[in-house]
Coordinates of C-alpha atoms in Angstrom, one line a residue:
Chain O
M26 CA -57.5 54.6 -36.3
K27 CA -56.0 57.6 -34.4
L28 CA -55.4 55.3 -31.5
L29 CA -53.8 52.7 -33.7
L30 CA -51.4 55.3 -35.1
T31 CA -50.6 56.5 -31.6
Y32 CA -49.7 52.9 -30.6
F33 CA -47.7 52.5 -33.7
L34 CA -45.7 55.6 -33.0
I35 CA -45.1 54.5 -29.4
I36 CA -43.8 51.1 -30.6
L37 CA -41.5 52.9 -33.1
F38 CA -40.2 55.1 -30.4
L39 CA -39.6 52.2 -28.0
L40 CA -37.9 50.1 -30.7
T41 CA -35.4 52.9 -31.5
S42 CA -34.8 54.0 -27.9
C43 CA -34.3 50.5 -26.6
N44 CA -31.2 49.9 -28.6
K45 CA -29.7 53.3 -27.9
K46 CA -27.0 53.4 -25.3
P47 CA -26.0 56.7 -23.8
P48 CA -22.9 57.9 -25.7
L49 CA -19.7 57.2 -23.9
K50 CA -17.9 60.3 -23.0
E51 CA -14.4 60.6 -24.6
S52 CA -12.7 60.9 -21.3
E53 CA -14.4 57.8 -19.9
A54 CA -13.6 55.8 -22.9
V55 CA -9.9 56.7 -22.7
Q56 CA -9.8 55.9 -19.0
T57 CA -11.5 52.5 -19.4
S58 CA -9.2 51.3 -22.1
E59 CA -6.0 52.8 -20.8
N60 CA -6.3 52.6 -17.0
E61 CA -8.1 49.4 -16.5
F62 CA -6.3 46.1 -16.1
K63 CA -8.3 42.9 -16.1
Y64 CA -6.0 39.9 -16.2
S65 CA -6.0 36.2 -15.5
K66 CA -2.3 35.6 -16.1
I67 CA 1.0 37.3 -15.2
I68 CA 4.0 36.6 -17.5
D69 CA 7.5 37.6 -16.4
L70 CA 9.5 39.1 -19.3
T71 CA 12.6 39.4 -17.2
H72 CA 15.9 37.4 -17.3
E73 CA 17.4 36.7 -13.8
F74 CA 20.6 38.4 -12.7
S75 CA 23.5 35.9 -12.2
E76 CA 27.0 35.2 -13.3
E77 CA 25.5 34.2 -16.7
T78 CA 23.7 37.5 -17.3
V79 CA 24.5 38.9 -20.7
Y80 CA 26.2 42.3 -20.7
W81 CA 27.5 44.6 -23.5
V82 CA 31.0 43.4 -24.3
T83 CA 32.6 46.4 -22.7
A84 CA 30.3 46.6 -19.6
K85 CA 31.0 45.5 -16.0
K86 CA 29.1 42.2 -15.3
F87 CA 26.8 41.3 -12.4
K88 CA 28.6 40.2 -9.3
L89 CA 27.0 38.9 -6.1
D90 CA 29.1 38.8 -2.8
T91 CA 28.0 36.9 0.3
V92 CA 27.8 39.0 3.4
F93 CA 26.3 36.2 5.6
N94 CA 24.6 32.9 4.9
G95 CA 23.9 30.7 7.9
H96 CA 22.7 30.4 11.5
T97 CA 23.6 33.3 13.8
D98 CA 24.7 32.9 17.4
K99 CA 21.3 34.2 18.4
G100 CA 19.6 31.2 16.9
F101 CA 18.0 32.5 13.8
F102 CA 18.9 31.9 10.1
Y103 CA 20.1 34.9 8.1
S104 CA 21.3 35.5 4.6
A105 CA 22.4 38.7 2.9
Y106 CA 24.4 39.7 -0.2
N107 CA 26.0 42.8 -1.8
F108 CA 26.1 43.2 -5.6
S109 CA 27.6 45.3 -8.3
T110 CA 26.7 45.7 -11.9
A111 CA 26.6 48.1 -14.9
E112 CA 23.2 49.8 -15.3
H113 CA 22.9 48.4 -18.8
G114 CA 23.0 44.6 -18.6
G115 CA 20.5 41.7 -18.4
T116 CA 16.9 42.8 -18.6
H117 CA 17.2 46.6 -18.1
I118 CA 15.9 50.0 -19.2
D119 CA 17.7 52.6 -21.3
A120 CA 16.5 55.9 -19.8
P121 CA 16.2 58.6 -22.4
I122 CA 19.4 60.4 -21.1
H123 CA 21.4 57.3 -22.1
F124 CA 21.6 58.7 -25.6
S125 CA 20.1 62.2 -25.3
E126 CA 21.7 64.9 -23.2
N127 CA 18.6 66.8 -22.1
S128 CA 16.2 63.9 -21.7
E129 CA 14.9 62.1 -18.7
T130 CA 17.1 60.2 -16.2
V131 CA 15.7 56.8 -15.1
D132 CA 14.1 58.3 -11.9
Q133 CA 12.4 61.0 -13.9
I134 CA 10.5 58.7 -16.3
P135 CA 6.8 59.2 -15.7
L136 CA 5.3 56.0 -14.3
K137 CA 2.4 56.4 -16.8
N138 CA 4.9 55.7 -19.6
L139 CA 5.9 52.4 -17.9
I140 CA 2.5 51.0 -17.1
G141 CA -0.2 50.5 -19.7
Q142 CA -1.6 48.8 -22.8
A143 CA 0.9 47.1 -25.0
I144 CA 1.3 45.5 -28.4
K145 CA 3.7 42.9 -29.8
I146 CA 5.2 42.9 -33.3
D147 CA 6.6 39.5 -34.1
V148 CA 9.4 39.6 -36.7
S149 CA 11.0 36.4 -35.6
K150 CA 10.4 34.6 -38.9
K151 CA 12.7 37.1 -40.7
A152 CA 15.1 37.8 -37.8
I153 CA 15.8 34.5 -36.2
S154 CA 18.0 33.4 -39.2
N155 CA 19.5 36.8 -39.9
P156 CA 21.5 38.3 -37.0
D157 CA 21.9 41.5 -38.9
Y158 CA 18.2 42.0 -39.5
Q159 CA 16.8 45.5 -39.0
I160 CA 13.1 45.8 -38.3
S161 CA 11.7 48.1 -41.1
V162 CA 8.9 50.6 -41.6
E163 CA 7.2 47.9 -43.6
D164 CA 7.3 45.5 -40.7
L165 CA 5.4 48.1 -38.7
T166 CA 2.9 49.0 -41.4
N167 CA 2.4 45.3 -42.2
W168 CA 1.5 44.7 -38.6
E169 CA -1.1 47.5 -38.7
T170 CA -2.6 46.1 -41.9
E171 CA -2.8 42.6 -40.4
Q172 CA -4.2 43.8 -37.1
Q173 CA -6.5 46.3 -38.9
M174 CA -5.5 49.0 -36.4
Q175 CA -2.9 51.6 -35.9
I176 CA -0.3 51.2 -33.2
P177 CA -2.5 52.7 -30.4
N178 CA -1.7 56.1 -28.9
G179 CA 0.2 55.7 -25.6
S180 CA 1.0 52.1 -26.1
I181 CA 4.2 50.2 -25.2
V182 CA 5.6 48.4 -28.3
L183 CA 7.4 45.1 -27.9
L184 CA 9.5 43.7 -30.7
Q185 CA 10.0 39.9 -30.9
T186 CA 13.0 38.8 -32.9
G187 CA 13.1 35.3 -31.2
F188 CA 16.7 35.9 -30.1
S189 CA 15.8 35.3 -26.4
N190 CA 15.9 31.7 -27.4
F191 CA 19.7 32.0 -27.6
Y192 CA 20.1 33.7 -24.2
P193 CA 22.5 33.5 -22.4
N194 CA 24.8 31.9 -25.0
P195 CA 27.0 34.9 -26.0
I196 CA 28.0 33.5 -29.4
K197 CA 24.5 32.9 -30.5
Y198 CA 22.9 35.9 -28.7
L199 CA 25.5 38.6 -29.2
G200 CA 27.5 37.2 -32.1
T201 CA 30.6 36.8 -30.0
D202 CA 31.9 35.5 -26.6
Q203 CA 34.9 37.9 -26.8
R204 CA 34.8 41.0 -24.5
G205 CA 36.4 44.4 -24.6
E206 CA 36.5 47.3 -27.2
D207 CA 37.7 45.0 -29.9
A208 CA 34.6 42.8 -29.6
V209 CA 32.2 45.6 -30.4
K210 CA 32.7 45.1 -34.2
L211 CA 31.9 41.4 -33.7
L212 CA 28.3 42.0 -32.4
H213 CA 25.6 40.5 -34.5
F214 CA 21.9 40.6 -33.4
P215 CA 18.7 42.1 -34.8
G216 CA 17.4 45.6 -33.9
L217 CA 15.0 48.3 -35.0
S218 CA 16.2 50.3 -38.0
P219 CA 16.8 54.1 -37.6
E220 CA 14.2 54.6 -40.4
A221 CA 11.6 52.6 -38.5
S222 CA 12.2 54.4 -35.2
E223 CA 12.0 57.7 -37.0
W224 CA 8.7 56.7 -38.6
L225 CA 7.4 55.6 -35.1
V226 CA 8.4 58.9 -33.5
K227 CA 6.9 61.0 -36.3
N228 CA 3.7 59.1 -37.1
R229 CA 2.7 57.3 -33.9
N230 CA 2.6 58.2 -30.2
I231 CA 4.1 55.4 -28.2
H232 CA 5.1 55.5 -24.5
A233 CA 8.0 53.0 -24.6
I234 CA 9.6 50.3 -26.7
G235 CA 11.1 46.9 -25.9
I236 CA 13.1 44.1 -27.6
D237 CA 14.4 40.6 -26.9
T238 CA 17.9 41.4 -27.9
A239 CA 20.8 43.3 -26.2
S240 CA 20.0 46.6 -27.8
I241 CA 17.2 48.5 -29.6
D242 CA 19.8 49.2 -32.4
Y243 CA 21.2 46.1 -34.2
G244 CA 24.6 44.7 -33.3
Q245 CA 26.4 46.2 -36.2
S246 CA 25.1 49.7 -35.5
Q247 CA 27.8 52.5 -35.5
H248 CA 25.7 55.5 -34.6
F249 CA 22.9 54.1 -32.6
G250 CA 20.3 56.0 -34.6
S251 CA 17.3 54.3 -33.0
H252 CA 18.5 55.1 -29.5
V253 CA 18.9 58.7 -30.6
N254 CA 15.6 59.0 -32.4
L255 CA 13.6 57.5 -29.6
M256 CA 15.4 59.0 -26.6
S257 CA 15.5 62.5 -27.9
Q258 CA 11.6 62.2 -27.7
N259 CA 11.8 60.8 -24.1
I260 CA 10.9 57.3 -25.2
S261 CA 12.7 54.6 -23.1
A262 CA 13.8 51.2 -24.4
F263 CA 13.5 47.9 -22.5
E264 CA 16.3 45.5 -23.6
N265 CA 17.1 41.8 -23.2
L266 CA 13.4 40.9 -22.7
T267 CA 12.3 37.3 -22.7
N268 CA 9.1 35.2 -23.0
L269 CA 7.6 37.5 -25.7
N270 CA 6.5 34.4 -27.5
E271 CA 3.9 33.9 -24.8
L272 CA 2.2 37.3 -25.6
P273 CA -0.6 37.9 -28.0
N274 CA -0.3 40.7 -30.6
T275 CA -2.7 43.0 -28.8
G276 CA -4.9 43.2 -25.7
F277 CA -2.4 42.9 -22.9
Y278 CA -0.8 45.3 -20.4
I279 CA 2.8 45.9 -19.3
V280 CA 4.1 47.0 -16.0
A281 CA 7.8 47.9 -16.3
L282 CA 9.4 49.1 -13.1
P283 CA 13.1 50.0 -13.1
M284 CA 15.3 50.5 -10.0
K285 CA 14.9 54.1 -9.1
I286 CA 18.5 55.3 -9.5
K287 CA 18.8 59.1 -9.0
G288 CA 20.3 60.5 -12.1
G289 CA 20.8 57.0 -13.6
S290 CA 21.1 56.5 -17.4
G291 CA 19.3 53.2 -17.0
A292 CA 18.7 50.5 -14.5
P293 CA 17.9 46.8 -13.9
L294 CA 14.2 46.4 -14.9
R295 CA 11.6 44.0 -13.7
I296 CA 8.9 43.8 -16.4
V297 CA 5.7 41.8 -16.4
A298 CA 2.8 41.4 -18.8
L299 CA -0.8 41.1 -17.6
L300 CA -3.0 38.9 -19.9
N301 CA -6.7 38.4 -20.1
Chain G
M5 CA -59.7 45.5 -30.5
K6 CA -57.6 42.4 -31.0
L7 CA -55.1 44.5 -32.8
L8 CA -55.0 47.0 -30.0
L9 CA -54.4 44.2 -27.5
T10 CA -51.5 42.9 -29.6
Y11 CA -50.0 46.3 -29.7
F12 CA -50.4 46.7 -26.0
L13 CA -48.6 43.3 -25.4
I14 CA -45.8 44.3 -27.7
I15 CA -45.3 47.5 -25.8
L16 CA -45.3 45.7 -22.4
F17 CA -42.7 43.2 -23.7
L18 CA -40.5 46.0 -25.0
L19 CA -40.8 47.9 -21.8
T20 CA -39.7 45.0 -19.6
S21 CA -37.0 43.6 -21.9
C22 CA -35.5 47.0 -22.3
N23 CA -34.2 47.2 -18.7
K24 CA -33.0 43.6 -18.3
K25 CA -29.3 43.0 -18.2
P26 CA -27.8 39.5 -18.3
P27 CA -26.9 38.4 -14.7
L28 CA -23.2 38.4 -13.8
K29 CA -21.7 35.0 -13.4
E30 CA -20.1 34.3 -10.0
S31 CA -16.7 33.5 -11.5
E32 CA -16.6 36.8 -13.4
A33 CA -17.5 38.7 -10.3
V34 CA -14.6 37.2 -8.4
Q35 CA -12.2 37.9 -11.2
T36 CA -13.4 41.5 -11.4
S37 CA -12.5 42.1 -7.7
E38 CA -9.2 40.4 -7.6
N39 CA -7.6 40.7 -11.0
E40 CA -9.0 43.9 -12.3
F41 CA -7.1 47.2 -11.8
K42 CA -9.0 50.3 -12.6
Y43 CA -7.1 53.4 -11.7
S44 CA -6.9 57.1 -12.2
K45 CA -3.7 57.7 -10.3
I46 CA -0.3 56.0 -9.8
I47 CA 1.6 56.7 -6.6
D48 CA 5.3 55.9 -6.3
L49 CA 6.0 54.4 -2.9
T50 CA 9.8 54.2 -3.6
H51 CA 12.7 56.3 -2.3
E52 CA 15.3 57.0 -5.0
F53 CA 18.8 55.4 -4.7
S54 CA 21.6 58.0 -4.2
E55 CA 24.4 58.7 -1.8
E56 CA 21.7 59.8 0.7
T57 CA 19.9 56.4 0.6
V58 CA 19.4 55.0 4.1
Y59 CA 21.1 51.6 4.8
W60 CA 21.3 49.4 7.8
V61 CA 24.2 50.6 10.0
T62 CA 26.3 47.6 9.0
A63 CA 25.4 47.5 5.3
K64 CA 27.3 48.6 2.2
K65 CA 25.8 51.8 0.9
F66 CA 24.8 52.7 -2.7
K67 CA 27.6 53.9 -4.9
L68 CA 27.3 55.2 -8.5
D69 CA 30.4 55.3 -10.7
T70 CA 30.5 57.2 -14.0
V71 CA 31.5 55.1 -17.0
F72 CA 30.9 57.8 -19.6
N73 CA 29.0 61.1 -19.6
G74 CA 29.4 63.4 -22.7
H75 CA 29.7 63.5 -26.4
T76 CA 31.4 60.7 -28.2
D77 CA 33.8 61.1 -31.1
K78 CA 31.1 59.7 -33.4
G79 CA 28.9 62.7 -32.6
F80 CA 26.2 61.3 -30.3
F81 CA 25.7 62.0 -26.6
Y82 CA 26.2 59.0 -24.3
S83 CA 26.0 58.4 -20.5
A84 CA 26.4 55.2 -18.5
Y85 CA 27.1 54.3 -14.9
N86 CA 28.0 51.3 -12.8
F87 CA 26.7 50.8 -9.3
S88 CA 27.2 48.7 -6.2
T89 CA 24.9 48.2 -3.2
A90 CA 23.8 45.9 -0.5
E91 CA 20.6 44.1 -1.4
H92 CA 18.9 45.4 1.8
G93 CA 19.0 49.2 1.6
G94 CA 16.7 52.0 0.5
T95 CA 13.3 50.8 -0.7
H96 CA 13.8 47.1 -1.0
I97 CA 12.3 43.7 -0.5
D98 CA 13.3 41.1 2.1
A99 CA 12.8 37.8 0.3
P100 CA 11.6 35.0 2.6
I101 CA 15.1 33.4 2.6
H102 CA 16.5 36.5 4.3
F103 CA 15.4 35.0 7.7
S104 CA 14.2 31.5 6.8
E105 CA 16.6 28.9 5.4
N106 CA 14.2 26.9 3.3
S107 CA 12.0 29.7 2.0
E108 CA 11.9 31.6 -1.3
T109 CA 14.8 33.5 -2.8
V110 CA 13.9 36.9 -4.4
D111 CA 13.7 35.4 -7.9
Q112 CA 11.4 32.6 -6.6
I113 CA 8.6 34.8 -5.1
P114 CA 5.4 34.2 -7.1
L115 CA 4.4 37.4 -9.0
K116 CA 0.9 37.0 -7.8
N117 CA 2.1 37.7 -4.2
L118 CA 3.6 41.0 -5.4
I119 CA 0.7 42.3 -7.5
G120 CA -2.8 42.7 -6.1
Q121 CA -5.2 44.4 -3.8
A122 CA -3.8 46.1 -0.8
I123 CA -4.8 47.7 2.5
K124 CA -3.2 50.3 4.7
I125 CA -3.1 50.3 8.5
D126 CA -2.1 53.8 9.8
V127 CA -0.6 53.8 13.3
S128 CA 1.3 57.0 12.8
K129 CA -0.6 58.8 15.6
K130 CA 0.9 56.4 18.1
A131 CA 4.2 55.7 16.4
I132 CA 5.4 59.1 15.2
S133 CA 6.3 60.2 18.7
N134 CA 7.5 56.8 20.0
P135 CA 10.5 55.4 18.0
D136 CA 10.2 52.2 20.0
Y137 CA 6.6 51.6 19.1
Q138 CA 5.6 48.1 18.1
I139 CA 2.4 47.6 16.1
S140 CA 0.2 45.3 18.2
V141 CA -2.5 42.7 17.6
E142 CA -5.0 45.4 18.9
D143 CA -3.9 47.8 16.2
L144 CA -4.8 45.1 13.6
T145 CA -8.1 44.2 15.2
N146 CA -9.0 47.9 15.7
W147 CA -8.5 48.5 12.0
E148 CA -10.8 45.6 11.2
T149 CA -13.5 47.0 13.5
E150 CA -13.2 50.5 12.1
Q151 CA -13.2 49.2 8.5
Q152 CA -16.0 46.7 9.3
M153 CA -14.1 44.0 7.4
Q154 CA -11.4 41.5 7.9
I155 CA -8.0 42.0 6.4
P156 CA -8.9 40.4 3.0
N157 CA -7.5 37.1 1.9
G158 CA -4.5 37.5 -0.4
S159 CA -4.0 41.2 0.3
I160 CA -0.8 43.2 0.6
V161 CA -0.7 44.9 4.0
L162 CA 1.0 48.3 4.3
L163 CA 1.9 49.7 7.7
Q164 CA 2.1 53.5 8.0
T165 CA 4.2 54.7 11.0
G166 CA 4.8 58.2 9.5
F167 CA 8.6 57.7 9.8
S168 CA 9.2 58.3 6.1
N169 CA 8.7 62.0 7.0
F170 CA 12.2 61.7 8.6
Y171 CA 13.8 60.1 5.6
P172 CA 16.8 60.3 4.9
N173 CA 17.9 62.0 8.2
P174 CA 19.6 59.0 9.9
I175 CA 19.3 60.4 13.5
K176 CA 15.5 60.9 13.1
Y177 CA 14.8 57.9 10.8
L178 CA 17.1 55.3 12.3
G179 CA 17.9 56.8 15.7
T180 CA 21.6 57.2 15.0
D181 CA 24.0 58.5 12.4
Q182 CA 26.7 56.2 13.6
R183 CA 27.6 53.2 11.5
G184 CA 29.1 49.7 12.2
E185 CA 28.3 46.9 14.6
D186 CA 28.3 49.2 17.7
A187 CA 25.6 51.3 16.2
V188 CA 23.1 48.4 16.0
K189 CA 22.1 48.9 19.7
L190 CA 21.4 52.6 19.0
L191 CA 18.6 51.9 16.4
H192 CA 15.2 53.3 17.3
F193 CA 12.3 53.1 14.9
P194 CA 8.8 51.5 15.0
G195 CA 8.0 48.0 13.7
L196 CA 5.5 45.2 13.8
S197 CA 5.5 43.2 17.1
P198 CA 6.3 39.5 16.9
E199 CA 2.9 38.9 18.5
A200 CA 1.1 40.8 15.8
S201 CA 3.0 39.1 13.0
E202 CA 2.2 35.7 14.6
W203 CA -1.5 36.7 14.8
L204 CA -1.4 37.7 11.1
V205 CA 0.2 34.5 10.0
K206 CA -2.2 32.3 12.1
N207 CA -5.4 34.1 11.5
R208 CA -5.2 35.9 8.2
N209 CA -4.0 35.0 4.7
I210 CA -1.8 37.9 3.4
H211 CA 0.5 37.9 0.3
A212 CA 3.1 40.4 1.5
I213 CA 3.6 43.2 4.0
G214 CA 5.3 46.6 3.8
I215 CA 6.4 49.4 6.2
D216 CA 7.7 53.0 6.0
T217 CA 10.7 52.2 8.3
A218 CA 14.0 50.5 7.8
S219 CA 12.8 47.1 9.0
I220 CA 9.6 45.1 9.7
D221 CA 10.9 44.5 13.2
Y222 CA 11.4 47.6 15.4
G223 CA 14.9 49.1 15.8
Q224 CA 15.5 47.6 19.2
S225 CA 14.7 44.0 18.1
Q226 CA 17.3 41.4 19.1
H227 CA 15.8 38.3 17.6
F228 CA 13.8 39.7 14.6
G229 CA 10.7 37.7 15.5
S230 CA 8.5 39.3 12.9
H231 CA 11.0 38.5 10.1
V232 CA 11.1 34.9 11.2
N233 CA 7.3 34.6 11.7
L234 CA 6.5 36.0 8.3
M235 CA 9.3 34.6 6.2
S236 CA 9.0 31.1 7.4
Q237 CA 5.5 31.3 5.8
N238 CA 7.0 32.8 2.6
I239 CA 5.6 36.2 3.2
S240 CA 8.0 38.9 1.9
A241 CA 8.5 42.3 3.5
F242 CA 8.8 45.7 1.7
E243 CA 10.9 48.1 3.7
N244 CA 11.7 51.9 3.6
L245 CA 8.5 52.7 1.8
T246 CA 7.3 56.3 1.3
N247 CA 4.1 58.2 0.4
L248 CA 1.9 55.9 2.4
N249 CA 0.0 59.0 3.6
E250 CA -1.3 59.4 0.1
L251 CA -3.1 56.0 0.2
P252 CA -6.6 55.3 1.4
N253 CA -7.2 52.5 3.9
T254 CA -8.7 50.1 1.4
G255 CA -9.6 49.9 -2.3
F256 CA -6.2 50.2 -4.0
Y257 CA -3.7 48.0 -5.7
I258 CA 0.0 47.4 -5.3
V259 CA 2.6 46.4 -7.9
A260 CA 5.9 45.6 -6.2
L261 CA 8.6 44.5 -8.6
P262 CA 12.0 43.6 -7.2
M263 CA 15.2 43.2 -9.3
K264 CA 15.4 39.5 -10.2
I265 CA 18.6 38.5 -8.5
K266 CA 19.1 34.7 -8.8
G267 CA 19.4 33.3 -5.3
G268 CA 19.1 36.8 -3.8
S269 CA 17.9 37.3 -0.2
G270 CA 16.4 40.6 -1.2
A271 CA 16.7 43.3 -3.8
P272 CA 16.1 46.9 -4.7
L273 CA 12.3 47.3 -5.1
R274 CA 10.2 49.6 -7.3
I275 CA 6.8 49.7 -5.7
V276 CA 3.7 51.6 -6.9
A277 CA 0.1 52.0 -5.8
L278 CA -2.8 52.2 -8.3
L279 CA -5.7 54.3 -7.0
N280 CA -9.2 54.7 -8.2

């Protein structure tokens, strides 16, 4: 009977220990989830730069000039171009200094804020038919309820309004095909409300934000409250993104690499998503 | 006794099943090595763009013009700039069409060729004191012998000459501080020999190549044989890289994202390495 009891205790011990895994250390857990990319698909979220590229109505547009394009007298083919552009046009980054005097210039943004796990918040059902739509605090909390998770610490947040479907048609995408100072009041496209950006900054810890419209503030904004709220906290904004419809709501990674302009307030951005 | 035997068998079963893990499928194993990034460190291999940025002696240099920098009458701070540049200056990509008429423009380069596992071949001991050094077939095969592996299929190959130490001093880095057509014959910096690029193209399968000098061909090149050899096979070249000394020889990943210029022969490049 004593032997039986011993066996019984051994079995009990084995049964309990067998299902036990060594507890994951906090630091390892963070590293695995944040610094590990496993992907089977790369999606380009970038519009190309050309004469059609959409710029702010007051900004200098992209221009490509041919230096040489043809066969040289030494027998080889050669092509090369010069270009000029505003920092803020097409798919680009707003560095924090764009709207915040003592914040980071584009070359100073830490790479860890531009590479990492991302989420998508799709408000296109509300925004696609309302060019003055402002993404609300409720849109953010509704996403969290639906996904049964908070917007993760250190994540890159992408906002899908559906407006990239209209790109590069300026009337549909910006609200106007006029250009110059007088056209600013004619801008109509969705953005993130100042209240929602304030909520994000105060209640969540995000590394960057992106949107598929020309600006993180909506077209009719006068004081660019979301720019100011985000950028005073060194949170950069990616603007004029595309292909957000191809992304899931969670479980993907972003690599967003801007041109490294010393002291720049922004720059052309190449941004890709890595999907499982 | 029968009961004892039963207990004994149960214990044996538990002991064996406890240490069994499901076998890894072949397809999963492949995916893990090629499309999984696990990193603890990000290294920027990019020089910044400024007035000091090194350009080819005949190329238009980088110029940043202030649009606005200060407080607006609406109370918020705002800064924005325009810029102009040649495609081929500073840390940039040569798209295959740069030296091959029917090859890819910069916007056409598949992203899978710009993101992935990489290796470094360090020839700085030979090259740093010889600005006319050309990396040879032997340098490549010596690397393979030392590393006991072939240059992996689909890898990005980075060539370290050590010349980024001289950047942006034009006399040390390019061989001359003169500019214009007459300065071309004064260029002295290391590169990849046409024989070595031919060997790479014929015997190995690489996705892209990079170097820490102003060109993949050495300064004294007349016919740019390595450009032609590589680019006719749609292999892009990353030029004017930096910080290659911080990379190991193997076991790291590259993400190289150029500005997406439609029809461009090259573009400013932001390139980072992800290290374990």
